[in-house]
Tab-separated table of C-alpha atoms in Angstrom:
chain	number	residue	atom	x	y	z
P	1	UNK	CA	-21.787	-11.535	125.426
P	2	UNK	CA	-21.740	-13.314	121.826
P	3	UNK	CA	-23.255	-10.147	119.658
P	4	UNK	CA	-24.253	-10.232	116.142
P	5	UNK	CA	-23.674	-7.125	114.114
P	6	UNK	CA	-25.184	-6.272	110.641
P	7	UNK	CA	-24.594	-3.266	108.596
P	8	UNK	CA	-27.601	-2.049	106.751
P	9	UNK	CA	-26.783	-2.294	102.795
P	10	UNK	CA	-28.415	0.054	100.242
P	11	UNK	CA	-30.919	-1.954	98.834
P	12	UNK	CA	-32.270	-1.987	102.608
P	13	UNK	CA	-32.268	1.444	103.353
P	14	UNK	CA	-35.636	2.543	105.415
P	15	UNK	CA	-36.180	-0.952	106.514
P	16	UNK	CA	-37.677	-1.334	110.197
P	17	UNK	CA	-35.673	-2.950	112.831
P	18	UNK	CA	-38.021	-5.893	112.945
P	19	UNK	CA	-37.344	-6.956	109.363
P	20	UNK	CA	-33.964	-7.048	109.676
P	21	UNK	CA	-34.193	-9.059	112.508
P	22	UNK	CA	-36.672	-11.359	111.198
P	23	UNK	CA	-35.526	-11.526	107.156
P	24	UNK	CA	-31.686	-11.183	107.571
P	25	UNK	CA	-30.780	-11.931	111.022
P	26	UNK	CA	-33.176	-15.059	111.411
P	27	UNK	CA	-34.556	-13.971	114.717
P	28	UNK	CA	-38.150	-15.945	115.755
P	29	UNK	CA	-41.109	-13.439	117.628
P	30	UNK	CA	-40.314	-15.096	120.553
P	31	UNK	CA	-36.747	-14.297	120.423
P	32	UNK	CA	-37.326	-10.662	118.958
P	33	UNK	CA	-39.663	-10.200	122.508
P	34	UNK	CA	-37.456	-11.122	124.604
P	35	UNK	CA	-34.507	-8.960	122.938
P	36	UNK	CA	-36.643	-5.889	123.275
P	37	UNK	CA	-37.243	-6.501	127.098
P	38	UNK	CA	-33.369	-7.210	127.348
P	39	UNK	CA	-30.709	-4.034	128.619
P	40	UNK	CA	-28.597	-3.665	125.421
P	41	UNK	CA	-30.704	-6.139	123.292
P	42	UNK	CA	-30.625	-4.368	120.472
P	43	UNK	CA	-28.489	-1.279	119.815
P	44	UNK	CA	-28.625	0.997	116.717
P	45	UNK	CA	-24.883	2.542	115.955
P	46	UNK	CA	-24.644	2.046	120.048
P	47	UNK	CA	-27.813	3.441	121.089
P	48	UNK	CA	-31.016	1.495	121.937
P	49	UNK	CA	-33.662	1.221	119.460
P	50	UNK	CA	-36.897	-0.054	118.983
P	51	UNK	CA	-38.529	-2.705	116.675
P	52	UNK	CA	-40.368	-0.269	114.654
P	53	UNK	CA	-37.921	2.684	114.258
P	54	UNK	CA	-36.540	2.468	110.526
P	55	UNK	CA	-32.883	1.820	109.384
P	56	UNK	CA	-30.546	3.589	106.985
P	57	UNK	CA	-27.571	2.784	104.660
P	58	UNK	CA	-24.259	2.379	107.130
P	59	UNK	CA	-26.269	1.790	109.987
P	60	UNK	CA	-24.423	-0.366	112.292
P	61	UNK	CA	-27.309	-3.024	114.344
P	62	UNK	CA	-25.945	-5.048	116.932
P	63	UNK	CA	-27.774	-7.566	118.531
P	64	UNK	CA	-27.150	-10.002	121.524
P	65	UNK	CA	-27.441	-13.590	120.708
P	66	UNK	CA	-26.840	-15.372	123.740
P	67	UNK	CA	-29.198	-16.957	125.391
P	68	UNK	CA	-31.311	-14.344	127.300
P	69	UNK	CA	-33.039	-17.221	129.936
P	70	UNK	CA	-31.208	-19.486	132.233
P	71	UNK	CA	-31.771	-23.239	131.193
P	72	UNK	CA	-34.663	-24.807	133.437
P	73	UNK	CA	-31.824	-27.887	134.232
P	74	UNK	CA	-28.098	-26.786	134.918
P	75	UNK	CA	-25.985	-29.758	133.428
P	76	UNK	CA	-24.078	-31.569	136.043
P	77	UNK	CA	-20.050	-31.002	135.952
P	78	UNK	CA	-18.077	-33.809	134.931
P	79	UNK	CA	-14.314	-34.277	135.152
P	80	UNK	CA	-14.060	-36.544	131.745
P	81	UNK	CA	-11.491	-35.357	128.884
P	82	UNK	CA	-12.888	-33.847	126.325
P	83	UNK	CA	-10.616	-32.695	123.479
P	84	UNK	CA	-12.166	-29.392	121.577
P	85	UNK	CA	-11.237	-29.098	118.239
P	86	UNK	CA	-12.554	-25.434	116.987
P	87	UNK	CA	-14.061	-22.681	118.362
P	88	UNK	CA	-15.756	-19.395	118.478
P	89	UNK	CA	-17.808	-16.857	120.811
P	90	UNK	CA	-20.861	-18.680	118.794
P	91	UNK	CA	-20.398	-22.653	118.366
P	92	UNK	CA	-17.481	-25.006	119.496
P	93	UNK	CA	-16.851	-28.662	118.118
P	94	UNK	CA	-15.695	-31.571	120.106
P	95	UNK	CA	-14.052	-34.962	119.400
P	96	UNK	CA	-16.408	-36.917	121.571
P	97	UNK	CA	-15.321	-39.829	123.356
P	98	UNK	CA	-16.994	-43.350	123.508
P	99	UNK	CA	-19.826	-43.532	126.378
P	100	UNK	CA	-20.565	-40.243	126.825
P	101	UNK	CA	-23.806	-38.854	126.132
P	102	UNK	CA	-25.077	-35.051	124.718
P	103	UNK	CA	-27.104	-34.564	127.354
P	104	UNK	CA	-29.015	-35.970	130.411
P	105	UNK	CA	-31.628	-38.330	129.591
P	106	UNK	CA	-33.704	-41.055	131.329
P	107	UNK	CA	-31.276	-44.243	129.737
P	108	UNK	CA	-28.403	-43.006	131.190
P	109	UNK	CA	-29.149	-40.936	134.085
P	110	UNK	CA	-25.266	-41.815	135.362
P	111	UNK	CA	-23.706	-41.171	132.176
P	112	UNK	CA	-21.147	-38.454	131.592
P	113	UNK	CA	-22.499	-35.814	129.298
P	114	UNK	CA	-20.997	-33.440	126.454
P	115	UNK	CA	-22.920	-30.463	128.458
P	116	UNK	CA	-21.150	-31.872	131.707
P	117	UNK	CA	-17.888	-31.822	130.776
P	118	UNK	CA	-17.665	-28.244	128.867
P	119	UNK	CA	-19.404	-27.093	132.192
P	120	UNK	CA	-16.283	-28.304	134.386
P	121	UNK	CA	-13.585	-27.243	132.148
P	122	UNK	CA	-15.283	-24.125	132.253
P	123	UNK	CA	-16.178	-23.843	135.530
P	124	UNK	CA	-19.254	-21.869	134.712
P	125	UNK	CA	-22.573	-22.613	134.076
P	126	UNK	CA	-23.840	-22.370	130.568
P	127	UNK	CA	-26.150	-23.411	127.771
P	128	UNK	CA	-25.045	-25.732	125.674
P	129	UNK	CA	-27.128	-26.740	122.721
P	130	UNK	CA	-26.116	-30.367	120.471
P	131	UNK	CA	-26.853	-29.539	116.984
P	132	UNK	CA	-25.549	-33.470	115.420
P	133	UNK	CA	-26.172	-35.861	118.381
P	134	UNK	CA	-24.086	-39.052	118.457
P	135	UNK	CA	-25.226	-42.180	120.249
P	136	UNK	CA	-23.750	-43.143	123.203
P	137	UNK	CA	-20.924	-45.359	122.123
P	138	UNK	CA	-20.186	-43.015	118.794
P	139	UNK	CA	-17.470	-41.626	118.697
P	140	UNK	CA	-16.099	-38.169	116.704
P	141	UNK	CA	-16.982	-34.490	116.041
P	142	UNK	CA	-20.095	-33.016	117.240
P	143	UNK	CA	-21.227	-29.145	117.266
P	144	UNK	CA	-22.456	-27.711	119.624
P	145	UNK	CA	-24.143	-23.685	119.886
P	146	UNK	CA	-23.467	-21.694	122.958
P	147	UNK	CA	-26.962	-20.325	122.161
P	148	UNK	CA	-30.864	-20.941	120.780
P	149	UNK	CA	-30.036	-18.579	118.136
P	150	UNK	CA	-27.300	-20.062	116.575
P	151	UNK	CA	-28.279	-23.635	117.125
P	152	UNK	CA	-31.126	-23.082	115.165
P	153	UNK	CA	-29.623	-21.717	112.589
P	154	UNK	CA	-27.455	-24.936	112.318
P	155	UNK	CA	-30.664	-27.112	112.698
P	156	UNK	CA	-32.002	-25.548	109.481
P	157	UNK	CA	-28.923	-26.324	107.804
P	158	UNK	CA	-28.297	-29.956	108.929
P	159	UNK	CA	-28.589	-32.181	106.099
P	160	UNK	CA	-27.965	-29.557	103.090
P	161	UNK	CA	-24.584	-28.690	101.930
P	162	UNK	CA	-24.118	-26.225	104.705
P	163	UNK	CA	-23.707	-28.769	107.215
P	164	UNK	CA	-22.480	-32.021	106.029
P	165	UNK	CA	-21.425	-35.105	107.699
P	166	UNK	CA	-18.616	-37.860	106.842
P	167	UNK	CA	-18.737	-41.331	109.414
P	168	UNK	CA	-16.217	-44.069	109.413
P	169	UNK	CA	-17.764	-47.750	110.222
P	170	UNK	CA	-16.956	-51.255	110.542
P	171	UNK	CA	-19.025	-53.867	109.423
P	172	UNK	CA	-18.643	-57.926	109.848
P	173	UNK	CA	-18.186	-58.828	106.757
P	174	UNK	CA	-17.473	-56.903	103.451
P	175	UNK	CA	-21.038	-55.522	101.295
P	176	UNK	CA	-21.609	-55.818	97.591
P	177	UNK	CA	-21.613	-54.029	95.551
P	178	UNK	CA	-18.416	-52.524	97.628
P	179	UNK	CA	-20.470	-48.896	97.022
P	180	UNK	CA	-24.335	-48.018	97.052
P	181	UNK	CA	-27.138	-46.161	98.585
P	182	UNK	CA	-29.573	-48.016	101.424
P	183	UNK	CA	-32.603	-46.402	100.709
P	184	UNK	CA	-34.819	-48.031	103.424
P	185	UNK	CA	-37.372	-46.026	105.991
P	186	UNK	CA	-36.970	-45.896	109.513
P	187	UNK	CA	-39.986	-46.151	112.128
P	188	UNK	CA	-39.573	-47.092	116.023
P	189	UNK	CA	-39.985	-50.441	117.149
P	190	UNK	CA	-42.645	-51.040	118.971
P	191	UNK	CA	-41.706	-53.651	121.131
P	192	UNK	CA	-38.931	-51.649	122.509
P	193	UNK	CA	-38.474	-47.872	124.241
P	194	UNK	CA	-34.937	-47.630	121.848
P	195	UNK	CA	-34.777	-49.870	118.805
P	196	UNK	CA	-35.796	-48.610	115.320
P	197	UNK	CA	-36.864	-50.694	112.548
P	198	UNK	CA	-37.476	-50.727	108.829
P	199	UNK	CA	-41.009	-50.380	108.315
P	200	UNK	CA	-42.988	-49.110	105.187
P	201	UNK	CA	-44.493	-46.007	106.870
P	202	UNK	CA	-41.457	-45.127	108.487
P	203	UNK	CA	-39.701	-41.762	107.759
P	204	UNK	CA	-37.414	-41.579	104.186
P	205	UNK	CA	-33.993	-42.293	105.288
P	206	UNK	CA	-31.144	-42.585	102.759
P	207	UNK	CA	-27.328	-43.535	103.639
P	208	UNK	CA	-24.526	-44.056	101.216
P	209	UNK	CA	-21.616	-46.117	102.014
P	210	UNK	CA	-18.175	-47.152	100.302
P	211	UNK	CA	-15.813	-49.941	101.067
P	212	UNK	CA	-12.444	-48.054	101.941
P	213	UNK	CA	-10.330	-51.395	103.332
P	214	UNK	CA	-11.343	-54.867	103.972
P	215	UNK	CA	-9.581	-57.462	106.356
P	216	UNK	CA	-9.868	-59.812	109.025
P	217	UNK	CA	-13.538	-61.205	108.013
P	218	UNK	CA	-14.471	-56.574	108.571
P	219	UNK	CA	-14.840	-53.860	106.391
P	220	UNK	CA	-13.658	-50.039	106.845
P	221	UNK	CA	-16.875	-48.315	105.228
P	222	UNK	CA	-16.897	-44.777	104.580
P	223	UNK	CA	-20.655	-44.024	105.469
P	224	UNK	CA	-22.511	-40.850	104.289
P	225	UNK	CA	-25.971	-39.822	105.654
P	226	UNK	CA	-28.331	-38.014	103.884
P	227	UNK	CA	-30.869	-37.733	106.291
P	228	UNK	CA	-30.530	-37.745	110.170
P	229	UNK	CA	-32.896	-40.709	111.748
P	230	UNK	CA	-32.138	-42.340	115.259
P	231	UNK	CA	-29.861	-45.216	114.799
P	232	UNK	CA	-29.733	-44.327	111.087
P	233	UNK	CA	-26.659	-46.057	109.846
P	234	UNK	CA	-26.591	-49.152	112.262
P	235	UNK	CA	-29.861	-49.941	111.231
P	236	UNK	CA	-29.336	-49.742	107.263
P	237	UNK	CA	-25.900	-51.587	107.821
P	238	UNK	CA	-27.941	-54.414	109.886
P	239	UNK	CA	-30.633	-54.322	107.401
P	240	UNK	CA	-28.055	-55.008	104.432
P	241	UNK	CA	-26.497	-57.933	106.697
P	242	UNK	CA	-23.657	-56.216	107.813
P	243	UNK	CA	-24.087	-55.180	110.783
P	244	UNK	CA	-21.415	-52.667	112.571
P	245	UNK	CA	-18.842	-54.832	114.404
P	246	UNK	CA	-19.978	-54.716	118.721
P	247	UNK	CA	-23.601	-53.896	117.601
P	248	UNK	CA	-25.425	-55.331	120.630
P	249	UNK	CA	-28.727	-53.788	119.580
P	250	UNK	CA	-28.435	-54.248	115.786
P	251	UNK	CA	-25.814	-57.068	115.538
P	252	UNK	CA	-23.964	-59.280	117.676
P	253	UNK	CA	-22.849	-58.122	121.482
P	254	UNK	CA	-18.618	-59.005	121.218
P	255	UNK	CA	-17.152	-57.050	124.240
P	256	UNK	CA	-13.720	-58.713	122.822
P	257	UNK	CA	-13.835	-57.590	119.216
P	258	UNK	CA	-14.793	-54.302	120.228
P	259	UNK	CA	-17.352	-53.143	123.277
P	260	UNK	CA	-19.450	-50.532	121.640
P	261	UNK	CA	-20.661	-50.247	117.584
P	262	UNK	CA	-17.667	-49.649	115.476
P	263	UNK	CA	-18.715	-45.962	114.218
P	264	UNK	CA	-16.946	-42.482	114.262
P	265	UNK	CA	-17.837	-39.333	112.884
P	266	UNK	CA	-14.563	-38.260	110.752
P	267	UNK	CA	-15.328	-35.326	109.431
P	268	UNK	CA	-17.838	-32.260	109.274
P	269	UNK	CA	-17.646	-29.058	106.657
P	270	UNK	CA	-20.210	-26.560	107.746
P	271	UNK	CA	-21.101	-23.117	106.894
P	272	UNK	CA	-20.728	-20.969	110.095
P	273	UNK	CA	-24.034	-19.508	110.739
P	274	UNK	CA	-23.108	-15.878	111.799
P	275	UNK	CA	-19.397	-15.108	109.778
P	276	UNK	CA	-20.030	-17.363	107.028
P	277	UNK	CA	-16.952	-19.067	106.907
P	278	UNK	CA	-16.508	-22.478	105.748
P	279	UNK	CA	-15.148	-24.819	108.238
P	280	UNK	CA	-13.472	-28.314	107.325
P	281	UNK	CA	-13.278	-30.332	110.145
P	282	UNK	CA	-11.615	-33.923	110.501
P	283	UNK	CA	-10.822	-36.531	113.364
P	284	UNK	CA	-8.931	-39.553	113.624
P	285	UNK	CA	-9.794	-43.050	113.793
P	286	UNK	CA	-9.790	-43.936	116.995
P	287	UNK	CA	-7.589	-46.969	118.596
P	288	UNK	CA	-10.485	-49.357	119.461
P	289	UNK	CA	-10.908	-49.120	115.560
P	290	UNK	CA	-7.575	-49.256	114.184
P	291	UNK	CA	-7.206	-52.354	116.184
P	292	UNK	CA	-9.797	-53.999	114.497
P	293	UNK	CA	-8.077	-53.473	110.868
P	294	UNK	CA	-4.532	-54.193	112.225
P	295	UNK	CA	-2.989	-57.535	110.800
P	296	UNK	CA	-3.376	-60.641	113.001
């Protein structure tokens, strides 16, 4: 089982078990419960140990930080191809195909699913926990945590420059200025269960875009979020009158130019959680979208 291990420094010598497993190791109460009630939750230079007993320089702690609860829904195995392009004991990223989903929802209760497909290549059951959720028809890298712990370690990072995010989109026609910031707030739309909207109290939502390539009445953007609202860079793009080519919600529905919004996450560079190591991930363009730039 995935198992964190921290060696206790000087300038932490007498510490208690709890506060290293609340100030260093990030662990919630909840979490530090349960790991006390777990066999081999938390071992001090291989022996058990309890919250309260105190640490000393060279200590070796190990902790487990796997999910210690099955999930209340197993995902449902799917045979769809799913190409994985890193991975560890603690977090994987995939190169997620168009219409597939992260998870099981009420929309698509049919739809393949990220957690569905690494549960039949598998063939085990498993928690799998979506850290940067892609729409439906988005295609690109996505991370996902093989546990609570580490996903929410990612969460907190999302958004900051330990866990950035690089898009490629194509727009109907080309913006100007060719580079900018969309600094418009996002609220949900009323009149529908899905659609977003720009409204005045909506949350602060900032994207920044820059015309890579420009042909055939489109334009290759490369799109930067800097914050992480549903729909976020459809909606800005729509809102600047440029909407993402195959847009049915926020544009104009072409199942011949292209059937599903013209967006793909490119690249991520994040900060593992646990080792620390610096991870620079990238992913093609897919073919839908190079067709769409190819010379007529």
């Amino acid at each position: 089982m995935p198992t964190l291990r921290y060696t206790v420094p000087p300038e932490k010598d007498g510490a208690p078990v709890r506060h290293i497993l609340k100030a260093e190791l990030h662990f919630s109460a909840r979490a530090i419960s349960r790991l006390t009630r777990t066999e081999g939750g938390i071992l001090r230079n291989g022996q058990p140990v309890r919250t309260v007993d105190l640490l000393h320089t060279g200590d070796e702690l190990a902790v487990l930080s796997s999910d210690l609860r099955p999930a209340r829904q197993q995902p449902l195995p799917c045979d769809t191809p799913l190409p994985i392009v890193w991975e560890d004991e603690h977090l994987l990223v995939v190169n997620k195909p168009a219409g597939m989903v992260a998870m099981v929802s009420s929309f698509y209760p049919e739809t393949p699913t990220v957690a569905g497909a690494l549960a039949y290549q598998r063939r085990e059951s498993g928690i799998f926990h979506v850290v940067n959720r892609l729409d439906k028809g988005t295609t690109g890298l996505m991370a996902v945590a093989k546990s609570g712990y580490v996903h929410n370690l990612l969460r907190r990072s999302l958004h900051t420059e330990g866990f950035q995010r690089e898009y490629r989109g194509i727009c109907l026609g080309c913006p100007e200025p060719k580079s900018g910031l969309i600094d418009l707030p996002i609220g949900r739309d009323e009149r529908s269960t899905v659609k977003r909207m720009i409204r005045p109290d909506g949350a602060p939502s900032r994207s920044r875009y820059e015309v890579l390539e420009e042909g055939n009445g489109l334009a290759l953007l490369r799109l930067l979020p800097e914050t992480g609202r549903t729909h976020q860079l459809r909606l800005h793009l729509s809102a600047i009158g440029h909407p993402l080519a195959g847009d049915w919600l926020y544009g104009t529905e072409d199942p011949d130019l292209i059937p599903r919004p013209a967006l793909h996450s490119c690249a991520l560079r994040l900060r593992h959680p646990v080792t620390g190591e610096l991870l620079t991930l990238t992913a093609p363009l897919p073919e839908d979208m190079e067709r769409l730039l190819a010379p007529k």
